[in-house]
mmCIF file of C-alpha atoms in Angstrom:
data_model
loop_
_atom_site.group_PDB
_atom_site.id
_atom_site.type_symbol
_atom_site.label_atom_id
_atom_site.label_comp_id
_atom_site.label_asym_id
_atom_site.label_seq_id
_atom_site.Cartn_x
_atom_site.Cartn_y
_atom_site.Cartn_z
ATOM 1 C CA MET A 1428 0.005 -0.001 0.012
ATOM 2 C CA SER A 1429 1.393 3.388 -0.892
ATOM 3 C CA ILE A 1430 0.702 6.808 0.556
ATOM 4 C CA ASN A 1431 -0.727 9.525 -1.664
ATOM 5 C CA ILE A 1432 1.151 12.850 -1.307
ATOM 6 C CA ASP A 1433 -0.110 16.006 -3.005
ATOM 7 C CA PRO A 1434 3.076 17.663 -4.428
ATOM 8 C CA GLU A 1435 1.747 21.201 -4.065
ATOM 9 C CA LYS A 1436 0.653 20.800 -0.430
ATOM 10 C CA PHE A 1437 3.872 18.987 0.394
ATOM 11 C CA ALA A 1438 6.001 21.740 -1.093
ATOM 12 C CA GLU A 1439 4.035 24.394 0.764
ATOM 13 C CA LEU A 1440 4.497 22.556 4.082
ATOM 14 C CA VAL A 1441 8.265 22.112 3.449
ATOM 15 C CA LEU A 1442 8.556 25.818 2.687
ATOM 16 C CA GLN A 1443 6.636 26.838 5.795
ATOM 17 C CA SER A 1444 8.752 24.492 7.954
ATOM 18 C CA ASN A 1445 12.067 25.841 6.744
ATOM 19 C CA PRO A 1446 12.133 29.650 6.910
ATOM 20 C CA SER A 1447 15.096 31.449 5.406
ATOM 21 C CA LYS A 1448 17.822 32.758 7.664
ATOM 22 C CA SER A 1449 18.835 35.419 5.095
ATOM 23 C CA GLU A 1450 18.085 39.076 5.547
ATOM 24 C CA ASP A 1451 18.158 39.972 1.860
ATOM 25 C CA ALA A 1452 14.712 39.811 0.165
ATOM 26 C CA GLU A 1453 16.129 38.523 -3.115
ATOM 27 C CA ASP A 1454 18.098 35.766 -1.357
ATOM 28 C CA ILE A 1455 14.999 34.793 0.613
ATOM 29 C CA ALA A 1456 12.952 34.545 -2.592
ATOM 30 C CA LYS A 1457 15.645 32.496 -4.384
ATOM 31 C CA GLU A 1458 15.987 30.087 -1.416
ATOM 32 C CA ALA A 1459 12.194 29.743 -1.127
ATOM 33 C CA LEU A 1460 11.833 29.043 -4.823
ATOM 34 C CA GLU A 1461 14.585 26.439 -4.855
ATOM 35 C CA LEU A 1462 13.189 24.692 -1.779
ATOM 36 C CA TYR A 1463 9.681 24.737 -3.148
ATOM 37 C CA VAL A 1464 10.684 23.275 -6.528
ATOM 38 C CA ASN A 1465 12.857 20.628 -4.924
ATOM 39 C CA ALA A 1466 10.072 19.559 -2.565
ATOM 40 C CA TYR A 1467 7.486 19.553 -5.360
ATOM 41 C CA ARG A 1468 9.629 17.477 -7.698
ATOM 42 C CA LEU A 1469 10.495 15.021 -4.922
ATOM 43 C CA ALA A 1470 6.824 14.511 -4.143
ATOM 44 C CA GLU A 1471 6.128 14.023 -7.900
ATOM 45 C CA ARG A 1472 8.939 11.474 -8.073
ATOM 46 C CA TYR A 1473 7.491 9.660 -5.085
ATOM 47 C CA ALA A 1474 4.033 9.551 -6.705
ATOM 48 C CA GLN A 1475 5.509 8.230 -9.966
ATOM 49 C CA LEU A 1476 7.397 5.508 -8.169
ATOM 50 C CA SER A 1477 4.608 4.569 -5.835
ATOM 51 C CA SER A 1478 2.159 4.075 -8.698
ATOM 52 C CA ASN A 1479 4.429 1.225 -9.908
ATOM 53 C CA ALA A 1480 5.202 -0.322 -6.508
ATOM 54 C CA LEU A 1481 3.243 -2.064 -3.830
ATOM 55 C CA ASP A 1482 5.590 -1.383 -0.958
ATOM 56 C CA THR A 1483 6.020 2.159 0.385
ATOM 57 C CA CYS A 1484 9.291 1.218 2.039
ATOM 58 C CA GLU A 1485 10.803 0.307 -1.333
ATOM 59 C CA VAL A 1486 9.557 3.561 -2.880
ATOM 60 C CA LEU A 1487 11.132 5.580 -0.070
ATOM 61 C CA LYS A 1488 14.459 3.877 -0.619
ATOM 62 C CA GLU A 1489 14.262 4.792 -4.324
ATOM 63 C CA VAL A 1490 13.281 8.398 -3.601
ATOM 64 C CA LYS A 1491 16.230 8.819 -1.192
ATOM 65 C CA GLN A 1492 18.534 7.855 -4.054
ATOM 66 C CA THR A 1493 16.909 10.302 -6.505
ATOM 67 C CA ASP A 1494 19.043 13.153 -7.753
ATOM 68 C CA LEU A 1495 16.750 15.883 -9.008
ATOM 69 C CA LEU A 1496 19.590 17.584 -10.924
ATOM 70 C CA LEU A 1497 18.474 21.061 -9.884
ATOM 71 C CA SER A 1498 21.758 22.358 -8.558
ATOM 72 C CA LYS A 1499 24.186 24.236 -10.737
#
């Protein structure tokens, strides 16, 4: 049995749970955008993997190994 995670809600929760420590508005926006996109894509990847698997544990192992290739 897999768990259904809404990527948008997940990304919003991750963003709310990890406030920026920067004081510069532009840096805060960049950090927030990067964090949101990473969280959203990770949730999408989980959903994609879980639709093809029966065991959530196996899906989580696969997601942990996922490289989203978002960094420069």
